């Protein structure tokens, strides 16, 4: 039986809607202006995506998401890419939201996902390190247990939209040398952001942590497997954005 690769009428309508919103709230002139804005994205467009339920499009409905399919998400990302829209959607909703949905405790999911899915709070992920590549072996940041959680030390680079984020999900090694993910509040002590200049003029930061307080996401020893599963989904959407 041949595989049906055609979009449904609902998905065609979704594409038209996203294209219209992008054209209205983030035209090319706005994209150019955002190159010099440390925030790096249109808050007007972000608000519209939230009203349409598209920020949490892949997140579970029980936590405020829309529970849409990956094909739906591909449709959305294709239109965002066509309009060259800079947005924290990938790092906040797809990566951070996906990591919390897959690996967080019940309490963490119910605490963090609703505001993330609505767009009220923006998250980012801090994984890659100077010269560390894209493998688990490249993670050298350390997590040390404290009386009320953990403290993190290390340097992360290419952290997208860090200046706009309320929380960062940081990959670090614990006492058992396994990589876990840790939540750091943007206003935490001993957290420093330095904007990186990129060829694309997009919003990326170096993040320096020096015994910065943090909370572990989910169970010990599950962080890297969770990251790999979620990253696979994000790569598919990046490809759709580039079409």
PDB file of C-alpha atoms in Angstrom:
ATOM      1  CA  UNK A   1       0.000   0.000   0.000  1.00  0.00           C
ATOM      2  CA  UNK A   2       1.558   3.358  -1.004  1.00  0.00           C
ATOM      3  CA  UNK A   3       2.489   5.758   1.761  1.00  0.00           C
ATOM      4  CA  UNK A   4       0.348   8.904   1.828  1.00  0.00           C
ATOM      5  CA  UNK A   5       2.700  11.874   2.139  1.00  0.00           C
ATOM      6  CA  UNK A   6       0.116  14.562   1.399  1.00  0.00           C
ATOM      7  CA  UNK A   7      -0.820  17.040   4.093  1.00  0.00           C
ATOM      8  CA  UNK A   8      -4.366  17.027   5.401  1.00  0.00           C
ATOM      9  CA  UNK A   9      -6.669  19.978   4.803  1.00  0.00           C
ATOM     10  CA  UNK A  10      -6.233  20.908   8.468  1.00  0.00           C
ATOM     11  CA  UNK A  11      -2.459  20.949   8.060  1.00  0.00           C
ATOM     12  CA  UNK A  12      -2.756  23.114   4.950  1.00  0.00           C
ATOM     13  CA  UNK A  13      -4.833  25.551   6.997  1.00  0.00           C
ATOM     14  CA  UNK A  14      -2.232  25.424   9.777  1.00  0.00           C
ATOM     15  CA  UNK A  15       0.494  26.343   7.293  1.00  0.00           C
ATOM     16  CA  UNK A  16      -1.531  29.288   5.982  1.00  0.00           C
ATOM     17  CA  UNK A  17      -2.216  30.503   9.512  1.00  0.00           C
ATOM     18  CA  UNK A  18       1.442  30.387  10.590  1.00  0.00           C
ATOM     19  CA  UNK A  19       2.554  32.086   7.374  1.00  0.00           C
ATOM     20  CA  UNK A  20       0.035  34.875   7.937  1.00  0.00           C
ATOM     21  CA  UNK A  21       1.052  35.402  11.558  1.00  0.00           C
ATOM     22  CA  UNK A  22       4.744  35.488  10.620  1.00  0.00           C
ATOM     23  CA  UNK A  23       4.124  37.999   7.837  1.00  0.00           C
ATOM     24  CA  UNK A  24       2.111  40.270  10.128  1.00  0.00           C
ATOM     25  CA  UNK A  25       4.158  40.140  13.326  1.00  0.00           C
ATOM     26  CA  UNK A  26       7.678  39.386  12.095  1.00  0.00           C
ATOM     27  CA  UNK A  27       8.217  40.696   8.542  1.00  0.00           C
ATOM     28  CA  UNK A  28      11.702  40.790   7.073  1.00  0.00           C
ATOM     29  CA  UNK A  29      12.199  44.361   8.300  1.00  0.00           C
ATOM     30  CA  UNK A  30      11.637  43.171  11.868  1.00  0.00           C
ATOM     31  CA  UNK A  31      13.978  40.227  11.342  1.00  0.00           C
ATOM     32  CA  UNK A  32      16.727  42.673  10.338  1.00  0.00           C
ATOM     33  CA  UNK A  33      16.054  44.904  13.350  1.00  0.00           C
ATOM     34  CA  UNK A  34      16.317  41.912  15.674  1.00  0.00           C
ATOM     35  CA  UNK A  35      19.914  41.335  14.574  1.00  0.00           C
ATOM     36  CA  UNK A  36      20.879  44.230  16.877  1.00  0.00           C
ATOM     37  CA  UNK A  37      18.473  43.336  19.684  1.00  0.00           C
ATOM     38  CA  UNK A  38      19.951  41.219  22.523  1.00  0.00           C
ATOM     39  CA  UNK A  39      16.507  39.692  23.117  1.00  0.00           C
ATOM     40  CA  UNK A  40      16.657  38.281  19.605  1.00  0.00           C
ATOM     41  CA  UNK A  41      12.995  37.605  18.843  1.00  0.00           C
ATOM     42  CA  UNK A  42       9.664  39.347  18.308  1.00  0.00           C
ATOM     43  CA  UNK A  43       7.671  39.330  21.534  1.00  0.00           C
ATOM     44  CA  UNK A  44       4.553  40.241  19.530  1.00  0.00           C
ATOM     45  CA  UNK A  45       4.920  37.121  17.394  1.00  0.00           C
ATOM     46  CA  UNK A  46       5.663  35.049  20.485  1.00  0.00           C
ATOM     47  CA  UNK A  47       2.448  36.261  22.099  1.00  0.00           C
ATOM     48  CA  UNK A  48       0.451  35.342  18.990  1.00  0.00           C
ATOM     49  CA  UNK A  49       1.962  31.861  18.868  1.00  0.00           C
ATOM     50  CA  UNK A  50       0.966  31.453  22.505  1.00  0.00           C
ATOM     51  CA  UNK A  51      -2.620  32.537  21.852  1.00  0.00           C
ATOM     52  CA  UNK A  52      -2.844  30.020  19.003  1.00  0.00           C
ATOM     53  CA  UNK A  53      -1.539  27.187  21.179  1.00  0.00           C
ATOM     54  CA  UNK A  54       1.548  26.766  19.015  1.00  0.00           C
ATOM     55  CA  UNK A  55       4.251  27.339  21.608  1.00  0.00           C
ATOM     56  CA  UNK A  56       3.353  24.122  23.394  1.00  0.00           C
ATOM     57  CA  UNK A  57       2.321  22.328  20.220  1.00  0.00           C
ATOM     58  CA  UNK A  58       4.206  19.108  21.086  1.00  0.00           C
ATOM     59  CA  UNK A  59       3.709  19.228  24.844  1.00  0.00           C
ATOM     60  CA  UNK A  60       1.071  17.093  26.610  1.00  0.00           C
ATOM     61  CA  UNK A  61      -2.395  18.556  26.954  1.00  0.00           C
ATOM     62  CA  UNK A  62      -2.576  17.709  30.655  1.00  0.00           C
ATOM     63  CA  UNK A  63       0.192  20.253  31.235  1.00  0.00           C
ATOM     64  CA  UNK A  64      -1.153  23.014  29.007  1.00  0.00           C
ATOM     65  CA  UNK A  65       0.265  21.869  25.686  1.00  0.00           C
ATOM     66  CA  UNK A  66      -1.592  21.173  22.458  1.00  0.00           C
ATOM     67  CA  UNK A  67      -0.522  17.538  22.010  1.00  0.00           C
ATOM     68  CA  UNK A  68      -0.044  17.946  18.263  1.00  0.00           C
ATOM     69  CA  UNK A  69       1.828  15.524  16.005  1.00  0.00           C
ATOM     70  CA  UNK A  70       5.367  15.774  14.659  1.00  0.00           C
ATOM     71  CA  UNK A  71       3.927  16.291  11.177  1.00  0.00           C
ATOM     72  CA  UNK A  72       1.984  19.277  12.508  1.00  0.00           C
ATOM     73  CA  UNK A  73       5.189  20.604  14.042  1.00  0.00           C
ATOM     74  CA  UNK A  74       7.047  20.139  10.745  1.00  0.00           C
ATOM     75  CA  UNK A  75       4.345  22.209   9.022  1.00  0.00           C
ATOM     76  CA  UNK A  76       4.787  24.999  11.584  1.00  0.00           C
ATOM     77  CA  UNK A  77       8.582  24.968  11.342  1.00  0.00           C
ATOM     78  CA  UNK A  78       8.555  24.982   7.566  1.00  0.00           C
ATOM     79  CA  UNK A  79       6.576  28.227   7.598  1.00  0.00           C
ATOM     80  CA  UNK A  80       8.692  29.803  10.345  1.00  0.00           C
ATOM     81  CA  UNK A  81      11.786  28.954   8.343  1.00  0.00           C
ATOM     82  CA  UNK A  82      10.305  30.311   5.129  1.00  0.00           C
ATOM     83  CA  UNK A  83       9.771  33.658   6.894  1.00  0.00           C
ATOM     84  CA  UNK A  84      13.253  33.581   8.529  1.00  0.00           C
ATOM     85  CA  UNK A  85      11.627  34.004  11.937  1.00  0.00           C
ATOM     86  CA  UNK A  86      14.108  34.083  14.860  1.00  0.00           C
ATOM     87  CA  UNK A  87      12.412  32.455  17.826  1.00  0.00           C
ATOM     88  CA  UNK A  88      13.228  30.632  21.085  1.00  0.00           C
ATOM     89  CA  UNK A  89      10.611  28.010  20.180  1.00  0.00           C
ATOM     90  CA  UNK A  90      13.144  25.254  19.476  1.00  0.00           C
ATOM     91  CA  UNK A  91      15.216  25.707  22.632  1.00  0.00           C
ATOM     92  CA  UNK A  92      12.297  26.551  24.915  1.00  0.00           C
ATOM     93  CA  UNK A  93       9.350  24.445  23.791  1.00  0.00           C
ATOM     94  CA  UNK A  94      10.913  21.584  21.837  1.00  0.00           C
ATOM     95  CA  UNK A  95      14.157  21.036  23.755  1.00  0.00           C
ATOM     96  CA  UNK A  96      13.527  22.298  27.299  1.00  0.00           C
ATOM     97  CA  UNK A  97       9.833  21.419  27.216  1.00  0.00           C
ATOM     98  CA  UNK A  98      10.522  18.011  25.725  1.00  0.00           C
ATOM     99  CA  UNK A  99      13.238  17.281  28.288  1.00  0.00           C
ATOM    100  CA  UNK A 100      10.946  18.189  31.171  1.00  0.00           C
ATOM    101  CA  UNK A 101       8.011  16.233  29.729  1.00  0.00           C
ATOM    102  CA  UNK A 102      10.142  13.115  29.215  1.00  0.00           C
ATOM    103  CA  UNK A 103      12.466  13.242  32.181  1.00  0.00           C
ATOM    104  CA  UNK A 104      10.999  15.455  34.887  1.00  0.00           C
ATOM    105  CA  UNK A 105       9.250  14.259  38.000  1.00  0.00           C
ATOM    106  CA  UNK A 106       5.473  14.613  38.217  1.00  0.00           C
ATOM    107  CA  UNK A 107       5.921  17.693  40.387  1.00  0.00           C
ATOM    108  CA  UNK A 108       8.443  19.239  37.996  1.00  0.00           C
ATOM    109  CA  UNK A 109       6.181  18.684  35.001  1.00  0.00           C
ATOM    110  CA  UNK A 110       3.158  20.213  36.713  1.00  0.00           C
ATOM    111  CA  UNK A 111       5.235  23.146  38.002  1.00  0.00           C
ATOM    112  CA  UNK A 112       7.165  24.122  34.876  1.00  0.00           C
ATOM    113  CA  UNK A 113       5.315  22.936  31.789  1.00  0.00           C
ATOM    114  CA  UNK A 114       2.117  25.056  31.916  1.00  0.00           C
ATOM    115  CA  UNK A 115       3.918  28.424  31.822  1.00  0.00           C
ATOM    116  CA  UNK A 116       6.412  27.083  29.298  1.00  0.00           C
ATOM    117  CA  UNK A 117       3.644  25.791  27.021  1.00  0.00           C
ATOM    118  CA  UNK A 118       1.799  29.109  27.125  1.00  0.00           C
ATOM    119  CA  UNK A 119       4.943  31.104  26.385  1.00  0.00           C
ATOM    120  CA  UNK A 120       4.731  32.963  29.673  1.00  0.00           C
ATOM    121  CA  UNK A 121       8.179  31.647  30.576  1.00  0.00           C
ATOM    122  CA  UNK A 122      11.052  31.126  28.143  1.00  0.00           C
ATOM    123  CA  UNK A 123      13.657  28.426  28.726  1.00  0.00           C
ATOM    124  CA  UNK A 124      16.921  27.550  27.047  1.00  0.00           C
ATOM    125  CA  UNK A 125      19.393  24.667  27.133  1.00  0.00           C
ATOM    126  CA  UNK A 126      23.103  24.878  27.957  1.00  0.00           C
ATOM    127  CA  UNK A 127      24.895  21.741  26.807  1.00  0.00           C
ATOM    128  CA  UNK A 128      27.842  22.473  24.488  1.00  0.00           C
ATOM    129  CA  UNK A 129      31.217  23.478  25.895  1.00  0.00           C
ATOM    130  CA  UNK A 130      34.385  25.064  24.482  1.00  0.00           C
ATOM    131  CA  UNK A 131      36.058  22.412  22.326  1.00  0.00           C
ATOM    132  CA  UNK A 132      33.700  19.768  23.669  1.00  0.00           C
ATOM    133  CA  UNK A 133      31.957  18.684  20.484  1.00  0.00           C
ATOM    134  CA  UNK A 134      28.506  17.132  20.530  1.00  0.00           C
ATOM    135  CA  UNK A 135      29.125  13.918  22.473  1.00  0.00           C
ATOM    136  CA  UNK A 136      28.669  12.957  26.096  1.00  0.00           C
ATOM    137  CA  UNK A 137      32.441  12.916  26.476  1.00  0.00           C
ATOM    138  CA  UNK A 138      32.528  16.645  25.809  1.00  0.00           C
ATOM    139  CA  UNK A 139      30.657  17.479  29.034  1.00  0.00           C
ATOM    140  CA  UNK A 140      33.099  18.645  31.725  1.00  0.00           C
ATOM    141  CA  UNK A 141      30.846  20.931  33.798  1.00  0.00           C
ATOM    142  CA  UNK A 142      30.490  19.530  37.310  1.00  0.00           C
ATOM    143  CA  UNK A 143      27.524  19.214  39.649  1.00  0.00           C
ATOM    144  CA  UNK A 144      28.161  18.998  43.391  1.00  0.00           C
ATOM    145  CA  UNK A 145      25.449  17.968  45.833  1.00  0.00           C
ATOM    146  CA  UNK A 146      24.505  20.551  48.473  1.00  0.00           C
ATOM    147  CA  UNK A 147      22.083  20.620  51.389  1.00  0.00           C
ATOM    148  CA  UNK A 148      19.310  22.064  49.212  1.00  0.00           C
ATOM    149  CA  UNK A 149      20.133  20.709  45.751  1.00  0.00           C
ATOM    150  CA  UNK A 150      23.261  21.086  43.660  1.00  0.00           C
ATOM    151  CA  UNK A 151      25.848  23.651  42.655  1.00  0.00           C
ATOM    152  CA  UNK A 152      27.218  23.772  39.099  1.00  0.00           C
ATOM    153  CA  UNK A 153      30.598  24.919  37.815  1.00  0.00           C
ATOM    154  CA  UNK A 154      31.707  25.124  34.193  1.00  0.00           C
ATOM    155  CA  UNK A 155      31.374  27.029  30.938  1.00  0.00           C
ATOM    156  CA  UNK A 156      28.772  26.586  28.202  1.00  0.00           C
ATOM    157  CA  UNK A 157      28.768  28.179  24.778  1.00  0.00           C
ATOM    158  CA  UNK A 158      26.241  28.810  22.018  1.00  0.00           C
ATOM    159  CA  UNK A 159      23.371  29.060  24.489  1.00  0.00           C
ATOM    160  CA  UNK A 160      20.540  30.504  22.425  1.00  0.00           C
ATOM    161  CA  UNK A 161      18.272  33.255  23.810  1.00  0.00           C
ATOM    162  CA  UNK A 162      19.915  33.027  27.232  1.00  0.00           C
ATOM    163  CA  UNK A 163      19.264  36.696  28.012  1.00  0.00           C
ATOM    164  CA  UNK A 164      15.515  36.206  27.523  1.00  0.00           C
ATOM    165  CA  UNK A 165      15.257  32.925  29.431  1.00  0.00           C
ATOM    166  CA  UNK A 166      13.885  32.577  32.945  1.00  0.00           C
ATOM    167  CA  UNK A 167      15.444  29.146  33.372  1.00  0.00           C
ATOM    168  CA  UNK A 168      18.341  27.224  31.855  1.00  0.00           C
ATOM    169  CA  UNK A 169      18.630  23.452  31.546  1.00  0.00           C
ATOM    170  CA  UNK A 170      22.321  22.674  32.005  1.00  0.00           C
ATOM    171  CA  UNK A 171      24.152  19.401  31.317  1.00  0.00           C
ATOM    172  CA  UNK A 172      26.741  18.537  33.983  1.00  0.00           C
ATOM    173  CA  UNK A 173      28.474  15.544  35.570  1.00  0.00           C
ATOM    174  CA  UNK A 174      27.643  14.394  39.069  1.00  0.00           C
ATOM    175  CA  UNK A 175      29.743  12.559  41.648  1.00  0.00           C
ATOM    176  CA  UNK A 176      29.226   9.268  39.790  1.00  0.00           C
ATOM    177  CA  UNK A 177      30.544  10.933  36.586  1.00  0.00           C
ATOM    178  CA  UNK A 178      27.237  10.445  34.777  1.00  0.00           C
ATOM    179  CA  UNK A 179      25.712  13.365  32.897  1.00  0.00           C
ATOM    180  CA  UNK A 180      22.469  14.771  34.241  1.00  0.00           C
ATOM    181  CA  UNK A 181      20.387  17.848  33.464  1.00  0.00           C
ATOM    182  CA  UNK A 182      19.966  20.630  36.002  1.00  0.00           C
ATOM    183  CA  UNK A 183      17.600  23.586  36.182  1.00  0.00           C
ATOM    184  CA  UNK A 184      19.219  26.950  36.893  1.00  0.00           C
ATOM    185  CA  UNK A 185      17.212  30.126  37.448  1.00  0.00           C
ATOM    186  CA  UNK A 186      18.334  33.001  35.243  1.00  0.00           C
ATOM    187  CA  UNK A 187      18.707  35.204  38.314  1.00  0.00           C
ATOM    188  CA  UNK A 188      20.811  32.699  40.242  1.00  0.00           C
ATOM    189  CA  UNK A 189      23.980  33.769  42.027  1.00  0.00           C
ATOM    190  CA  UNK A 190      27.301  33.322  40.235  1.00  0.00           C
ATOM    191  CA  UNK A 191      25.751  32.943  36.791  1.00  0.00           C
ATOM    192  CA  UNK A 192      27.334  35.113  34.080  1.00  0.00           C
ATOM    193  CA  UNK A 193      26.138  35.649  30.493  1.00  0.00           C
ATOM    194  CA  UNK A 194      28.394  37.000  27.743  1.00  0.00           C
ATOM    195  CA  UNK A 195      26.941  37.556  24.287  1.00  0.00           C
ATOM    196  CA  UNK A 196      28.791  35.795  21.466  1.00  0.00           C
ATOM    197  CA  UNK A 197      29.132  37.424  18.080  1.00  0.00           C
ATOM    198  CA  UNK A 198      28.067  35.082  15.278  1.00  0.00           C
ATOM    199  CA  UNK A 199      28.113  35.306  11.488  1.00  0.00           C
ATOM    200  CA  UNK A 200      24.321  35.013  11.433  1.00  0.00           C
ATOM    201  CA  UNK A 201      23.913  37.787  14.048  1.00  0.00           C
ATOM    202  CA  UNK A 202      21.660  35.474  16.053  1.00  0.00           C
ATOM    203  CA  UNK A 203      21.348  35.571  19.831  1.00  0.00           C
ATOM    204  CA  UNK A 204      23.867  33.212  21.440  1.00  0.00           C
ATOM    205  CA  UNK A 205      25.644  33.475  24.770  1.00  0.00           C
ATOM    206  CA  UNK A 206      28.510  32.030  26.735  1.00  0.00           C
ATOM    207  CA  UNK A 207      27.290  30.943  30.159  1.00  0.00           C
ATOM    208  CA  UNK A 208      29.746  30.736  33.052  1.00  0.00           C
ATOM    209  CA  UNK A 209      28.729  28.947  36.237  1.00  0.00           C
ATOM    210  CA  UNK A 210      30.728  29.172  39.466  1.00  0.00           C
ATOM    211  CA  UNK A 211      29.093  27.091  42.184  1.00  0.00           C
ATOM    212  CA  UNK A 212      25.743  28.233  40.828  1.00  0.00           C
ATOM    213  CA  UNK A 213      22.696  26.768  42.639  1.00  0.00           C
ATOM    214  CA  UNK A 214      20.623  24.271  40.657  1.00  0.00           C
ATOM    215  CA  UNK A 215      17.991  21.540  40.880  1.00  0.00           C
ATOM    216  CA  UNK A 216      18.369  18.189  39.115  1.00  0.00           C
ATOM    217  CA  UNK A 217      15.777  17.314  36.485  1.00  0.00           C
ATOM    218  CA  UNK A 218      14.295  13.897  37.151  1.00  0.00           C
ATOM    219  CA  UNK A 219      16.225  10.850  38.322  1.00  0.00           C
ATOM    220  CA  UNK A 220      19.995  10.559  38.548  1.00  0.00           C
ATOM    221  CA  UNK A 221      21.719   9.048  35.530  1.00  0.00           C
ATOM    222  CA  UNK A 222      18.934   9.722  33.024  1.00  0.00           C
ATOM    223  CA  UNK A 223      20.024  13.074  31.629  1.00  0.00           C
ATOM    224  CA  UNK A 224      22.053  12.138  28.566  1.00  0.00           C
ATOM    225  CA  UNK A 225      19.607   9.526  27.280  1.00  0.00           C
ATOM    226  CA  UNK A 226      16.814  12.080  27.686  1.00  0.00           C
ATOM    227  CA  UNK A 227      18.887  14.671  25.814  1.00  0.00           C
ATOM    228  CA  UNK A 228      19.542  12.320  22.889  1.00  0.00           C
ATOM    229  CA  UNK A 229      15.878  11.398  22.493  1.00  0.00           C
ATOM    230  CA  UNK A 230      14.751  15.002  22.598  1.00  0.00           C
ATOM    231  CA  UNK A 231      17.538  16.236  20.326  1.00  0.00           C
ATOM    232  CA  UNK A 232      16.443  13.788  17.622  1.00  0.00           C
ATOM    233  CA  UNK A 233      13.044  15.464  17.537  1.00  0.00           C
ATOM    234  CA  UNK A 234      14.623  18.918  17.417  1.00  0.00           C
ATOM    235  CA  UNK A 235      16.895  17.986  14.503  1.00  0.00           C
ATOM    236  CA  UNK A 236      13.871  16.944  12.437  1.00  0.00           C
ATOM    237  CA  UNK A 237      12.298  20.347  13.024  1.00  0.00           C
ATOM    238  CA  UNK A 238      15.544  22.153  12.197  1.00  0.00           C
ATOM    239  CA  UNK A 239      15.571  20.314   8.879  1.00  0.00           C
ATOM    240  CA  UNK A 240      11.974  21.393   8.225  1.00  0.00           C
ATOM    241  CA  UNK A 241      12.913  24.972   9.058  1.00  0.00           C
ATOM    242  CA  UNK A 242      15.730  24.863   6.506  1.00  0.00           C
ATOM    243  CA  UNK A 243      13.579  23.572   3.616  1.00  0.00           C
TER     244      UNK A 243
END
